[in-house]
Short mmCIF file of C-alpha atoms in Angstrom, two decimals:
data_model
loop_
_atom_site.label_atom_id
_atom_site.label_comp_id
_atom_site.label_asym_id
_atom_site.label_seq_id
_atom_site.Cartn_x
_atom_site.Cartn_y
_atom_site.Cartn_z
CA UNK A 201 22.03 -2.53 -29.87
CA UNK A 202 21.20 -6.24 -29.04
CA UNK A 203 17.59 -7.25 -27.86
CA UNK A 204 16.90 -7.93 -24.45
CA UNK A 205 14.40 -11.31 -23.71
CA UNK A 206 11.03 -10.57 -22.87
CA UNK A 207 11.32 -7.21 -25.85
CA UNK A 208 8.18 -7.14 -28.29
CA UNK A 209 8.69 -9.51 -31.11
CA UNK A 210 11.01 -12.15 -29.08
CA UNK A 211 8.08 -14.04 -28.84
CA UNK A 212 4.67 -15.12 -30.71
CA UNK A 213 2.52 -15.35 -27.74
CA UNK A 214 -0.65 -13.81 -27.75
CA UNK A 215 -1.31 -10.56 -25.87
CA UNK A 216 0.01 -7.17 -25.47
CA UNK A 217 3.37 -6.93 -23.08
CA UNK A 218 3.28 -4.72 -20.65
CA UNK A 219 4.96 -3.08 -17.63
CA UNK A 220 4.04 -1.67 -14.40
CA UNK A 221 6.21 0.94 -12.45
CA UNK A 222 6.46 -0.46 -8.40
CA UNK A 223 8.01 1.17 -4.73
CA UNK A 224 11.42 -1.23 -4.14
CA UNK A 225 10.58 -4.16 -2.61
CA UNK A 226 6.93 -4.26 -3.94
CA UNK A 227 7.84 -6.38 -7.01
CA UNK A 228 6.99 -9.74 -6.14
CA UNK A 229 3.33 -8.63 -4.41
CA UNK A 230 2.70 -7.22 -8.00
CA UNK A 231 4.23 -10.05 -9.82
CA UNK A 232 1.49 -12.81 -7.72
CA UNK A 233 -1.19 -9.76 -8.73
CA UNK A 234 -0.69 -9.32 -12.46
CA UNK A 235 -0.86 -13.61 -12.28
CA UNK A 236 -3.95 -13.66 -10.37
CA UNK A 237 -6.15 -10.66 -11.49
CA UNK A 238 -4.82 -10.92 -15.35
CA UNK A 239 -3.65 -14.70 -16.19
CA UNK A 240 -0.41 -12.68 -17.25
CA UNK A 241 2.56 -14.98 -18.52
CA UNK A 242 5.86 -14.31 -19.23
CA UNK A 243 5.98 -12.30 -15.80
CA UNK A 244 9.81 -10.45 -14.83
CA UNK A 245 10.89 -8.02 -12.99
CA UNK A 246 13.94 -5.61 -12.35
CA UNK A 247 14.00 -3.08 -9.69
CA UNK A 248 11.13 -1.06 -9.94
CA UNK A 249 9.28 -2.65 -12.52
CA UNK A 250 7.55 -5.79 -13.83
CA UNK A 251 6.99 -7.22 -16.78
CA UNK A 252 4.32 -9.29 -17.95
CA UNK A 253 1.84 -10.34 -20.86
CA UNK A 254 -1.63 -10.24 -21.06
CA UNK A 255 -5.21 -10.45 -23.09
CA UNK A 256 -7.20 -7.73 -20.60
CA UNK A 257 -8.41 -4.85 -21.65
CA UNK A 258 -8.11 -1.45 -20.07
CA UNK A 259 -11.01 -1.88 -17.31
CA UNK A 260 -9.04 -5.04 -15.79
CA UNK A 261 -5.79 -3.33 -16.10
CA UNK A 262 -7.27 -0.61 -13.92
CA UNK A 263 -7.62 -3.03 -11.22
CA UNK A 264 -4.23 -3.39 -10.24
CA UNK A 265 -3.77 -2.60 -6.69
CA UNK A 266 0.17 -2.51 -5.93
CA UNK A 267 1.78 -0.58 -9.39
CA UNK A 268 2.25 2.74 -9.55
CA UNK A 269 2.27 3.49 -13.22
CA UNK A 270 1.08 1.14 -15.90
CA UNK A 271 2.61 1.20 -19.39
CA UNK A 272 2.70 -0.68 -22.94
CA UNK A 273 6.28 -1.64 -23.87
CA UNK A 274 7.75 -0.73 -26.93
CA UNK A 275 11.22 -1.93 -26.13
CA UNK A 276 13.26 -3.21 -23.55
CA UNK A 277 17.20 -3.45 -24.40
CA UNK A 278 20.77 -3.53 -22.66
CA UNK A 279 21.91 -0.66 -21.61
CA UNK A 280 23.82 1.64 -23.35
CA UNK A 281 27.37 2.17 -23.13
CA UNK A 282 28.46 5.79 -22.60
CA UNK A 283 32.30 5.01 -20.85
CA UNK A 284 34.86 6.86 -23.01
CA UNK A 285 32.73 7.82 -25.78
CA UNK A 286 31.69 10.92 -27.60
CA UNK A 287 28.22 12.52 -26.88
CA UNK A 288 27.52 12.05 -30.63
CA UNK A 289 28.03 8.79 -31.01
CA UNK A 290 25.60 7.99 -27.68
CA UNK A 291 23.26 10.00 -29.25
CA UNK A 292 23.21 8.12 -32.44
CA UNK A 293 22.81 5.02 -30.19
CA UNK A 294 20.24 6.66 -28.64
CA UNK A 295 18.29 7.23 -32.01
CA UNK A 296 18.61 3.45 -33.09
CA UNK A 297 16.15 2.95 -30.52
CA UNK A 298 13.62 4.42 -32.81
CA UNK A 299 15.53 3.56 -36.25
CA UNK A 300 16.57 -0.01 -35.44
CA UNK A 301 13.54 -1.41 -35.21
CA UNK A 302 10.28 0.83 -36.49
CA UNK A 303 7.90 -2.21 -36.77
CA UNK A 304 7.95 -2.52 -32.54
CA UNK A 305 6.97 1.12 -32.39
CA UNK A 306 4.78 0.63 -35.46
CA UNK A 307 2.60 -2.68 -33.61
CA UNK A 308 3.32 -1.16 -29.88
CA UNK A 309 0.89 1.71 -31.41
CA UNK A 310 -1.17 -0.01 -33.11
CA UNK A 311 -2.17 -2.11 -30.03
CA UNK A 312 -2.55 1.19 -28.11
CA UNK A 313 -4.84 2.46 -30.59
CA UNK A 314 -7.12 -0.84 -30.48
CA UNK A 315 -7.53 -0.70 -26.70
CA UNK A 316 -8.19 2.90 -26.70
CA UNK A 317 -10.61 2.14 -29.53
CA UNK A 318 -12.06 -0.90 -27.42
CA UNK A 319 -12.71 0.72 -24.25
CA UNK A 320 -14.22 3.67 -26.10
CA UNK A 321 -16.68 1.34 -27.41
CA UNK A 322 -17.40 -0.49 -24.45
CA UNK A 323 -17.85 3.19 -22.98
CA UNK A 324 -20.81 4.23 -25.45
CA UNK A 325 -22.27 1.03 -25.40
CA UNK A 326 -22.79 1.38 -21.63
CA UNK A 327 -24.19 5.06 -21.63
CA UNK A 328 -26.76 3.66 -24.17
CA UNK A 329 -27.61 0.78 -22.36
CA UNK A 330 -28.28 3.04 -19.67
CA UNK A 331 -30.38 5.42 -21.53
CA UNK A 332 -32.19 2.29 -23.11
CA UNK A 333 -33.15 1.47 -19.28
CA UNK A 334 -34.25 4.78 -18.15
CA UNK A 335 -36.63 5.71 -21.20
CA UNK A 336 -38.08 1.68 -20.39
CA UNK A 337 -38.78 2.58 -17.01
CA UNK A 338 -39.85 6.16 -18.22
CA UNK A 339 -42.12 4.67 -20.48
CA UNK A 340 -43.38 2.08 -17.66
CA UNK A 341 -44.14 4.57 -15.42
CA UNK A 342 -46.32 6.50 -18.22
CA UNK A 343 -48.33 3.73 -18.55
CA UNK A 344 -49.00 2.61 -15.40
CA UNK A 345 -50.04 6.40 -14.45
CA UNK A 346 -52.49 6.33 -17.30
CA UNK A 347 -53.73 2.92 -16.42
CA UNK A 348 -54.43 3.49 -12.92
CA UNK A 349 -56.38 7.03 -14.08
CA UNK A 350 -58.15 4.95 -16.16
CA UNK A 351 -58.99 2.46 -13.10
CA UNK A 352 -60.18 5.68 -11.59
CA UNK A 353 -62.47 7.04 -14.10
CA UNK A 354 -64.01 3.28 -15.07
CA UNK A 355 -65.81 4.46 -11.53
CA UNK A 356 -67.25 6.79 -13.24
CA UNK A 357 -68.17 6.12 -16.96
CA UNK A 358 -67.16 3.27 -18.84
CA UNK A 359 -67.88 4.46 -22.21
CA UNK A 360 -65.34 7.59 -21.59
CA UNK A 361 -63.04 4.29 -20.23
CA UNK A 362 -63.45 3.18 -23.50
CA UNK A 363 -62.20 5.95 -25.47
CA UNK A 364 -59.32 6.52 -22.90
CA UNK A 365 -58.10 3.46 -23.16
CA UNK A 366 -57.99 3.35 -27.41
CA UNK A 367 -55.98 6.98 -26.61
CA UNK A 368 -53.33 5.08 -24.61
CA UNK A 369 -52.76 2.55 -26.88
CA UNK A 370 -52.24 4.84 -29.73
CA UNK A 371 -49.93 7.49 -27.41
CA UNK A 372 -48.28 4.07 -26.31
CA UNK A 373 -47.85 2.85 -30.03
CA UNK A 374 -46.61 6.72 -31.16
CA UNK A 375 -44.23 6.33 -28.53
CA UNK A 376 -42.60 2.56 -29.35
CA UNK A 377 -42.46 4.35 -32.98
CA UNK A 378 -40.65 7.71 -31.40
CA UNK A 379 -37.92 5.41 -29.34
CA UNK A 380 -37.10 2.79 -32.28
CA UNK A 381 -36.37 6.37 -34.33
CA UNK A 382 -34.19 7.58 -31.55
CA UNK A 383 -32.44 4.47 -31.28
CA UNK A 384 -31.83 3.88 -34.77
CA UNK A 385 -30.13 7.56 -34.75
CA UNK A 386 -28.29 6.74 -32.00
CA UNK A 387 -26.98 3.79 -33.37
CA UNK A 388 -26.09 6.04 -36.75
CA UNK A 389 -24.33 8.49 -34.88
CA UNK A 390 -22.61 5.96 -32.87
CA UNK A 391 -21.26 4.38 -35.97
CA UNK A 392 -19.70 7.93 -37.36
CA UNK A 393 -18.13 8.70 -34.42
CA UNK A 394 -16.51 5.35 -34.17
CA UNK A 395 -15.53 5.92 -37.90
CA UNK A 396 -13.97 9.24 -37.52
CA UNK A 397 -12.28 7.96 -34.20
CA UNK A 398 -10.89 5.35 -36.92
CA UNK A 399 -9.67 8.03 -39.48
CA UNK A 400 -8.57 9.94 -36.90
CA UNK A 401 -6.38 7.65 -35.68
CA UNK A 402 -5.44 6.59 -39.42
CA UNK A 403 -3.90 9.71 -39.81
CA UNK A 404 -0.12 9.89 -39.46
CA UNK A 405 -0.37 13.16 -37.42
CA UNK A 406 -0.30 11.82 -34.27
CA UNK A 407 1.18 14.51 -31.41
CA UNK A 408 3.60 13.32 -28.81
CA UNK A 409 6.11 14.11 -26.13
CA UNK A 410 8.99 12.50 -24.59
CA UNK A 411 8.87 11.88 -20.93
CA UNK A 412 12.69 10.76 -19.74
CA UNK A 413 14.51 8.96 -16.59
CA UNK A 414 18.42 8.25 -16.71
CA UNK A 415 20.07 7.00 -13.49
CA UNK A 416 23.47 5.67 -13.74
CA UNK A 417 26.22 6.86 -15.88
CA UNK A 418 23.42 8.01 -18.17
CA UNK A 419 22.39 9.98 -15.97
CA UNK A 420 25.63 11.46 -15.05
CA UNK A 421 26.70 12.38 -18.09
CA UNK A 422 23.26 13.53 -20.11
CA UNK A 423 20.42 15.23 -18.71
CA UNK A 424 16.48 14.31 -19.16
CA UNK A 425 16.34 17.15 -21.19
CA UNK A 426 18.85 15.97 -23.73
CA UNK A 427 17.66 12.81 -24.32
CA UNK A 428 14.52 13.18 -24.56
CA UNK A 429 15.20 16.12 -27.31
CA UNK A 430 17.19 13.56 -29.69
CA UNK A 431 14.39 10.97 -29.39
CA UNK A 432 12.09 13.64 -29.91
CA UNK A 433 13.51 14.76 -33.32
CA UNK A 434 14.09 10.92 -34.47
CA UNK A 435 10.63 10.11 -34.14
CA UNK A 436 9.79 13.28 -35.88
CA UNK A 437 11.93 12.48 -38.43
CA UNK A 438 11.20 8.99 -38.52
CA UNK A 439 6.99 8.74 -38.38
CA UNK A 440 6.52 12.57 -38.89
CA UNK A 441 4.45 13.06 -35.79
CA UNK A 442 4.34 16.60 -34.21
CA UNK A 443 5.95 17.47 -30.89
CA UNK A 444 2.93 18.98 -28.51
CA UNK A 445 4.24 19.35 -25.21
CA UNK A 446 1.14 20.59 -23.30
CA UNK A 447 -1.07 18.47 -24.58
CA UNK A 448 -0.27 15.38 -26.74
CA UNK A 449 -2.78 12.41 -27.90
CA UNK A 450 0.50 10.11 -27.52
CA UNK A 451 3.17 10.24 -24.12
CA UNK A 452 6.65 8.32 -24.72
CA UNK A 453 8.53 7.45 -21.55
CA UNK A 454 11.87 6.18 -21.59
CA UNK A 455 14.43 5.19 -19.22
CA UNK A 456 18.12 5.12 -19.29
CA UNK A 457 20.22 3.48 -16.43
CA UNK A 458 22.93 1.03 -16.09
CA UNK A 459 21.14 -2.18 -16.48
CA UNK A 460 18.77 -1.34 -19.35
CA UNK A 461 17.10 0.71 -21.59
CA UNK A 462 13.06 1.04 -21.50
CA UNK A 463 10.54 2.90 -23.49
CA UNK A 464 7.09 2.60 -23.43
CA UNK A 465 4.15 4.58 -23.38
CA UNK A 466 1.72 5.11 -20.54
CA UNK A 467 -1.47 3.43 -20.96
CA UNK A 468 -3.60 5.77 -18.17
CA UNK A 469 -3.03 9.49 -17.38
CA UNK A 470 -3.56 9.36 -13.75
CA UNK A 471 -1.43 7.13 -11.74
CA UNK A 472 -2.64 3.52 -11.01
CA UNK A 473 -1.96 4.37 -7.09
CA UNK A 474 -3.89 7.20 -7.23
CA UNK A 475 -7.00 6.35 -5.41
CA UNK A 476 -10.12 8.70 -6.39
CA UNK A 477 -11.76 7.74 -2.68
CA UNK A 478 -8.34 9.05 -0.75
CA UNK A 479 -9.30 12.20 0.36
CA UNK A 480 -6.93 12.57 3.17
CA UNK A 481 -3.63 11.13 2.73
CA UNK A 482 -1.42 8.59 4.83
CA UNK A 483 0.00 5.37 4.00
CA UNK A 484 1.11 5.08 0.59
CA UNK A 485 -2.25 2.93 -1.39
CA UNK A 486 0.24 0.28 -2.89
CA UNK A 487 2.12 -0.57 0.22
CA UNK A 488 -1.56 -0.43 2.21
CA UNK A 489 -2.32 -3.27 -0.69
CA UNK A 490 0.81 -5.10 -0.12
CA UNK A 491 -0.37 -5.86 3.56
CA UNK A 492 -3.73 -6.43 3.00
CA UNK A 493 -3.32 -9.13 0.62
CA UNK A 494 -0.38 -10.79 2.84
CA UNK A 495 -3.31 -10.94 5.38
CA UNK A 496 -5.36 -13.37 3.08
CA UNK A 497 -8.54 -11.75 4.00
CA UNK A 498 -11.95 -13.22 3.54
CA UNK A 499 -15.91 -12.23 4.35
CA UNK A 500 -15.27 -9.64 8.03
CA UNK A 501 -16.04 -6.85 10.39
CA UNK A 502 -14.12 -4.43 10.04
CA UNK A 503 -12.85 -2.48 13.04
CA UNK A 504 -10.12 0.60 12.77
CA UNK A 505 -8.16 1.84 15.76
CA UNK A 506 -6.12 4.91 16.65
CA UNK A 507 -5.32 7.15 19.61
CA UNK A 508 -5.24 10.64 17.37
CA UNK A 509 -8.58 12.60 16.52
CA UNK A 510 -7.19 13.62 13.65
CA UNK A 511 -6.18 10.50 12.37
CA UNK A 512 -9.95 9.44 12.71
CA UNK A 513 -11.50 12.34 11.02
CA UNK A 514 -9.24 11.55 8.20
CA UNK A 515 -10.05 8.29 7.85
CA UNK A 516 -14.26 9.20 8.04
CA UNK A 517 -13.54 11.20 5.03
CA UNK A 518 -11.68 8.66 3.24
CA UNK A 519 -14.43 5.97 4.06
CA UNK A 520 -17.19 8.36 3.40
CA UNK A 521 -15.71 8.83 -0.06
CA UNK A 522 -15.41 5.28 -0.97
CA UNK A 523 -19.10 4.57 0.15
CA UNK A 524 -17.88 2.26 3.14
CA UNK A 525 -18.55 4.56 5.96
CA UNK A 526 -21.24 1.57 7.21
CA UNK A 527 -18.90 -1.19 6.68
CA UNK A 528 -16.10 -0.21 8.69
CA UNK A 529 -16.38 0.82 12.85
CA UNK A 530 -13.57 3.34 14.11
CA UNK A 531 -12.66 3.40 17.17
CA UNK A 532 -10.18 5.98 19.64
CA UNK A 533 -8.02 3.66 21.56
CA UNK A 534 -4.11 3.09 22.06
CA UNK A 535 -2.95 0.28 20.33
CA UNK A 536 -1.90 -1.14 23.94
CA UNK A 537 -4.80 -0.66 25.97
CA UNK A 538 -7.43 -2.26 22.95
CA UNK A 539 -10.88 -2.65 24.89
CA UNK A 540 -11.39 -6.24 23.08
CA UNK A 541 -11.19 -9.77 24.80
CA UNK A 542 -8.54 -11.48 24.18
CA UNK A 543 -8.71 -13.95 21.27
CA UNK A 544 -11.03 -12.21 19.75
CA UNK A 545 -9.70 -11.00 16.62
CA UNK A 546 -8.67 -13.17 13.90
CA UNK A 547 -6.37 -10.39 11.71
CA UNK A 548 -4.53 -7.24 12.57
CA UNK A 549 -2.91 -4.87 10.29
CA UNK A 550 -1.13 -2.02 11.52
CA UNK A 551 1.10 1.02 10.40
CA UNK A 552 3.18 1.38 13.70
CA UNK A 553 4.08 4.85 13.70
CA UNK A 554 7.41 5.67 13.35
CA UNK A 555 9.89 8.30 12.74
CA UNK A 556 11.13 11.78 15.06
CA UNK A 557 7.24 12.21 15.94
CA UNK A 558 7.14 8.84 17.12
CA UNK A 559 9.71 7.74 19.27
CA UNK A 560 8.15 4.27 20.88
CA UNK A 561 10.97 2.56 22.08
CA UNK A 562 10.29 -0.03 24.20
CA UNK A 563 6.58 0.69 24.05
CA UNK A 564 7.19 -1.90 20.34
CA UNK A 565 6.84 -4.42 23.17
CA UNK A 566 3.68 -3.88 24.67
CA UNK A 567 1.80 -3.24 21.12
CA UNK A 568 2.95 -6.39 19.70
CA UNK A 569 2.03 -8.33 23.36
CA UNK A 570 -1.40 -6.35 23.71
CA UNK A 571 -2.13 -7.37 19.85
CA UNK A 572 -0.94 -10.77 20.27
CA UNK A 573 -3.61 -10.77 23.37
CA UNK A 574 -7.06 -10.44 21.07
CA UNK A 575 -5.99 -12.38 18.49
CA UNK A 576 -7.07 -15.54 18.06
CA UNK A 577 -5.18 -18.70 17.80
CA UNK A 578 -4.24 -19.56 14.05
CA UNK A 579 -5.20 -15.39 13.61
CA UNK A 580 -2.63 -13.17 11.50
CA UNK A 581 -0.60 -10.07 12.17
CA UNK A 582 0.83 -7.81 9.52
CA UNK A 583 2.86 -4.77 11.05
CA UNK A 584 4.77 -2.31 8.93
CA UNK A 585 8.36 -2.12 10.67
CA UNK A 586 10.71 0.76 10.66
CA UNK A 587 14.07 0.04 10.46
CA UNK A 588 14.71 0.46 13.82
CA UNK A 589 11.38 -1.32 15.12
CA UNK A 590 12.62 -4.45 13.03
CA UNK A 591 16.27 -4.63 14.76
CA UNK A 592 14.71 -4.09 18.19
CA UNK A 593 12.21 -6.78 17.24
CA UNK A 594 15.03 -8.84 15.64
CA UNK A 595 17.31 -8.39 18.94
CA UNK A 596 14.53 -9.49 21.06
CA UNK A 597 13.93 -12.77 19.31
CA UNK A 598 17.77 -13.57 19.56
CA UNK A 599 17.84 -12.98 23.48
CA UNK A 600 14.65 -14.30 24.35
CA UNK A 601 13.66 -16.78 26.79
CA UNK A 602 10.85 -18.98 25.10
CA UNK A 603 7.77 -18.35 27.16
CA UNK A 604 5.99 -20.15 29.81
CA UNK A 605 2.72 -19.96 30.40
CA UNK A 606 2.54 -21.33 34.03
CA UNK A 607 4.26 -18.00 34.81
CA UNK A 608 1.53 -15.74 33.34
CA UNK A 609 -0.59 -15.21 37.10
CA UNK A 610 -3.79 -16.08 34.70
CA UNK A 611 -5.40 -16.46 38.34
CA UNK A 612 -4.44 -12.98 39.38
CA UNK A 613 -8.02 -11.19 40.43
CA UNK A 614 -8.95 -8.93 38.28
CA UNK A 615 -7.38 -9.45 35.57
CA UNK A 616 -10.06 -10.84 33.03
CA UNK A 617 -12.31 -7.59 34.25
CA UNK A 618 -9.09 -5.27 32.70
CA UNK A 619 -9.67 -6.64 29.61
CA UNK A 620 -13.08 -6.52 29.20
CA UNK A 621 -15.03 -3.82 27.28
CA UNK A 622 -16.37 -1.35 29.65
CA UNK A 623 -19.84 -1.58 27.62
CA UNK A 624 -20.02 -4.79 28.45
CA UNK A 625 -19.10 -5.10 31.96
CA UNK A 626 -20.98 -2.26 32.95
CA UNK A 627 -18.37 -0.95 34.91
CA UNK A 628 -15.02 0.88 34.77
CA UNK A 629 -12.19 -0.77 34.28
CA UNK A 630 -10.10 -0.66 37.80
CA UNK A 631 -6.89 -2.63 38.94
CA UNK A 632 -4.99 -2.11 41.77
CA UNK A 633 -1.55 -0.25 41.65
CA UNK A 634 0.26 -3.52 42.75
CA UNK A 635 -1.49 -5.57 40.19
CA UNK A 636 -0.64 -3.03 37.40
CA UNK A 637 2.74 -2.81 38.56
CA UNK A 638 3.41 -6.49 38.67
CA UNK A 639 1.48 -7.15 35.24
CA UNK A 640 3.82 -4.39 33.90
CA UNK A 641 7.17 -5.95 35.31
CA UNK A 642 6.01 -9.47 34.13
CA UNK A 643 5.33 -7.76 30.64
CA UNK A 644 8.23 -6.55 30.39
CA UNK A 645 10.30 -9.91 31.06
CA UNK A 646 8.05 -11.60 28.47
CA UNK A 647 8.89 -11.95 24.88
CA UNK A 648 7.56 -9.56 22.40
CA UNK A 649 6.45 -12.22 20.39
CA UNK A 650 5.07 -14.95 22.45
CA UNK A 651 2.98 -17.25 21.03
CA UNK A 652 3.45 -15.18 17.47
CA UNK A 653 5.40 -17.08 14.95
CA UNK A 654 7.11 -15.22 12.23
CA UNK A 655 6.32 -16.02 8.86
CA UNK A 656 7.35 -13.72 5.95
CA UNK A 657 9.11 -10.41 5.82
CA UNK A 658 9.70 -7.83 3.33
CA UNK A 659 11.99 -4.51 2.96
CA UNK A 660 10.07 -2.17 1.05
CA UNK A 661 10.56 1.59 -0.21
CA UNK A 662 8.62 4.58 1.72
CA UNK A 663 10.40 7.32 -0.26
CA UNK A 664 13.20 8.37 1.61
CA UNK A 665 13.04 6.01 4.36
CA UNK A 666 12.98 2.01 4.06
CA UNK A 667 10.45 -0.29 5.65
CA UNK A 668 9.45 -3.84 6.81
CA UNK A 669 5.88 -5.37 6.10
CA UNK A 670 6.21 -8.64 8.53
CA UNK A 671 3.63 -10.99 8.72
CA UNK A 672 3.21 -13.80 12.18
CA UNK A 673 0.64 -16.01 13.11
CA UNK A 674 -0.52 -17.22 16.15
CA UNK A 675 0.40 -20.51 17.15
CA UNK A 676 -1.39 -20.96 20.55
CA UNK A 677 -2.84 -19.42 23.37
CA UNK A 678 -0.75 -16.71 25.28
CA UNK A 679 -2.48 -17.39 28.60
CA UNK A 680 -2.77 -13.42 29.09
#
C-alpha cells in the first residue's frame, strides 16, 4: 500500500498532525478555524474531515468550535482495493496497515503519550497553585484576626499586648515552617506520581480497542466487526498490547471507504461538539458556530427571539448553564411582527424553522422583509435555509422586480407608530384595517430581499436532511 501526502513521516515539519471529524459542508468553516485558533499548516480536507498540523496542546485543541471529533493520525493511505479479490488477501492488506510501517504507530503513540503527560502536568500544577492561594489567604486572614484582637486588647493592657503579640509571631513563624513542609511533600509526591505515570506508560501493556467505519465497497463486502477483529489481532501480535473492550487506556479508529484509508486515535473521550452548558437541545453546536462566525461578530447586546414558550424555557436553561443568563435578553415575539425600530439592529442570525411542523410558505417573505426592516444599513443576516426555503428564495430573486422606494407609502399615517415598541410609545400598537391591508398587498409585491444583498452561501449536513447557511448584507435603506 502506497502513502498518501499529508501521512505522518511525509514531512519534517514540526508538530503533531491531526484530524478533526466535520457535518458535510462544514469543512472549510473548520479549515479557517484550525488556521486561526491553532496556526495549523499543512491544512486538507476530504468529505468529512480535515487535516492539519499543529504545536497546541490539548487545552487549545479543546477550543475548536465546528469539529465533531478530534483525533491524532497515525495514517492516512489510498484506499484499498477489494474488486475481484479474496477476503484473505484484503485482510492481509488490511494488516499491512499495522505491519508496513510500525514506526508511524510507534511516534503517533508516543506523541499521544507526551500530551497526555503534558496536560496532566499542567493539571496538578494548577490544583496546587490553587491550594498555594487559598492557604495564603487562609493564613492572611489568621493574622489579620489576631492583629485586630490585639488592636482590641492594647485598650486594655499593653503589657498583655506585648506578650500577645511575641505569641503571633511565633504561631505565625510555626506556621511559614508547617506550609514550606507541606509544600515540599507536595512537590515529592507530585514528582512520584509523574514518575509512575512515566513507567506506566513505559510499559508495553498498553490496552486497546478498535473502533471501525467502512462505506463504499468496503463496506459492502466486510462488516465493522470484521475489520476491526483482524486489526485487532495484528496489533496484538505486532506490539503485544491487550484487547479491553470496556475499558481501554488506548481507542483505535479506522476508516475504510472508497477514497482512502484512515486510522487514528481519538485524542478526547467526549465529543468536541458536545457542549457541557447545552442542557436542552436544538440546533446542532457546530452548525450554530458555523453561523456565528460568518456573522463576524464583535463587542454586543444580545437579544434572542421566538414565538414558542417552550423554545424560551429551553434556551433560559441553556444560558443559565453557561453563566450568561445576564448577558443575553429573550424575548416572545414572531419573527414578523419584531417590536424593534427599524434599522436598529446591526446582525441577525436565525434558524428558520422548517420541516412538516413548519410549513411557512410564503410567510419566508415577510420574515426576511420584517428582518431586513431593523437592520441597519451595512448590518448582516445569516439564515439557515431549508431546501425548499432556498429555491423559493432563489425563484424570487430570478423574477423579481428591483425595488423602488418611492413606492413604499413611507408617508402613510401610522405607520412609524406600528413599528414602534409599545414600551416606548406608551400606547398599543393600532392600524387601521385598510392600512394593514394595503401594507400587506404592497408586501407582498415587494421583493423578499430588498435592499439585502447576497453574499455567501453554504449547503451543509443536518443528519438526514440538507441545509443552507446564507449570509446578506444590507446595502441601503428599505424606506419601510
Amino acid at each position: 500500500m502506497s502513502k498518501a501526502p499529508g501521512e505522518p513521516g511525509s514531512d519534517t515539519e514540526a508538530g503533531a498532525r491531526f484530524f478533526c471529524t466535520a457535518g458535510r459542508g462544514l469543512e472549510p468553516f473548520l479549515m479557517r478555524e484550525v488556521r486561526a485558533r491553532l496556526a495549523a499548516t499543512q491544512v486538507e480536507y476530504i468529505s468529512g474531515k480535515v487535516f492539519f498540523t499543529t504545536c497546541s496542546d490539548l487545552n487549545m485543541l479543546k477550543e475548536l468550535k465546528s469539529a465533531e471529533r478530534l483525533f491524532l493520525l497515525i495514517k492516512k493511505q489510498f484506499p484499498l482495493i477489494v474488486s475481484s479479490v479474496s477476503k484473505g488477501k484484503i485482510f492481509n492488506e488490511m494488516q499491512r496497515l499495522i505491519k508496513e510501517d510500525p514506526g508511524s504507530w510507534l511516534n503517533a503513540i508516543s506523541i499521544w503519550k507526551n500530551l497526555l503527560e503534558l496536560d496532566a502536568k499542567k493539571e496538578k500544577l494548577s490544583q496546587r497553585d490553587d491550594k498555594q492561594l487559598k492557604r495564603k489567604v487562609g493564613e492572611n486572614e489568621i493574622i489579620i484576626a489576631k492583629k485586630l484582637k490585639i488592636e482590641q486588647m492594647q485598650k486594655i493592657e499593653e503589657n498583655r499586648d506585648c506578650q500577645l503579640e511575641k505569641q503571633i509571631e511565633e504561631e505565625t513563624l510555626e506556621q511559614r515552617d508547617f506550609t514550606t513542609k507541606s509544600e515540599n511533600f507536595q512537590e515529592e509526591e507530585f514528582q512520584n506520581d509523574t514518575e509512575k505515570a512515566t513507567d506506566t506508560h513505559n510499559q508495553n501493556d498498553l490496552t486497546f480497542r478498535v473502533s471501525c467505519r467502512c462505506s463504499g465497497t468496503v463496506g459492502k463486502a466486510f462488516t465493522a466487526q470484521e475489520v476491526g477483529k483482524v486489526i485487532g489481532i495484528a496489533l496484538m501480535k505486532h506490539f503485544g498490547w491487550k484487547a479491553d473492550l470496556r475499558n481501554p487506556k488506548l481507542e483505535i479508529f479506522i476508516h475504510l471507504n472508497d477514497i482512502y484509508s484512515v486510522v487514528g486515535i481519538p485524542v478526547f473521550r467526549v465529543p468536541l461538539a458536545s457542549r457541557a452548558y447545552i442542557k436542552t437541545a436544538g440546533l446542532r453546536s457546530t452548525i450554530a458556530w458555523a453561523m456565528a462566525s460568518l456573522a463576524d461578530i464583535k463587542d454586543v447586546y444580545y437579544v434572542g427571539a421566538d414565538v414558542s414558550d417552550s423554545q424560551l424555557l429551553g434556551t433560559w436553561d441553556n444560558l443559565k448553564a453557561a453563566g450568561l443568563e445576564d448577558k443575553i435578553e429573550l424575548l416572545k415575539v414572531s419573527v414578523i411582527e419584531l417590536p424593534l425600530p427599524s434599522e436598529s439592529v446591526d446582525i441577525i442570525i436565525s434558524d428558520i424553522p422548517f420541516g412538516k411542523k413548519f410549513k411557512l410558505g410564503e410567510d419566508i417573505k415577510r420574515i426576511l422583509q420584517e428582518m431586513e426592516r431593523v437592520l441597519h444599513v451595512g448590518g448582516t443576516i445569516v439564515l439557515l435555509l431549508s431546501e425548499d426555503h432556498h429555491r423559493r428564495l432563489t425563484d424570487y430573486k430570478e423574477r423579481s422586480i428591483p425595488f423602488n422606494s418611492k413606492d413604499s407609502h413611507t408617508d402613510e399615517p401610522g405607520i412609524k407608530k406600528c413599528l414602534i415598541p409599545e414600551e416606548k410609545t406608551g400606547a398599543s400598537k393600532t392600524v387601521s384595517t385598510s392600512f394593514e391591508a394595503s401594507n400587506h398587498e404592497f408586501l407582498d409585491k415587494m421583493s423578499p430581499f430588498g435592499s439585502l444583498v447576497p453574499v455567501e452561501c453554504h449547503k451543509v449536513s443536518l443528519g438526514k436532511t440538507d441545509a443552507f447557511i446564507c449570509k446578506y448584507k444590507k446595502s441601503q435603506s428599505s424606506g419601510l
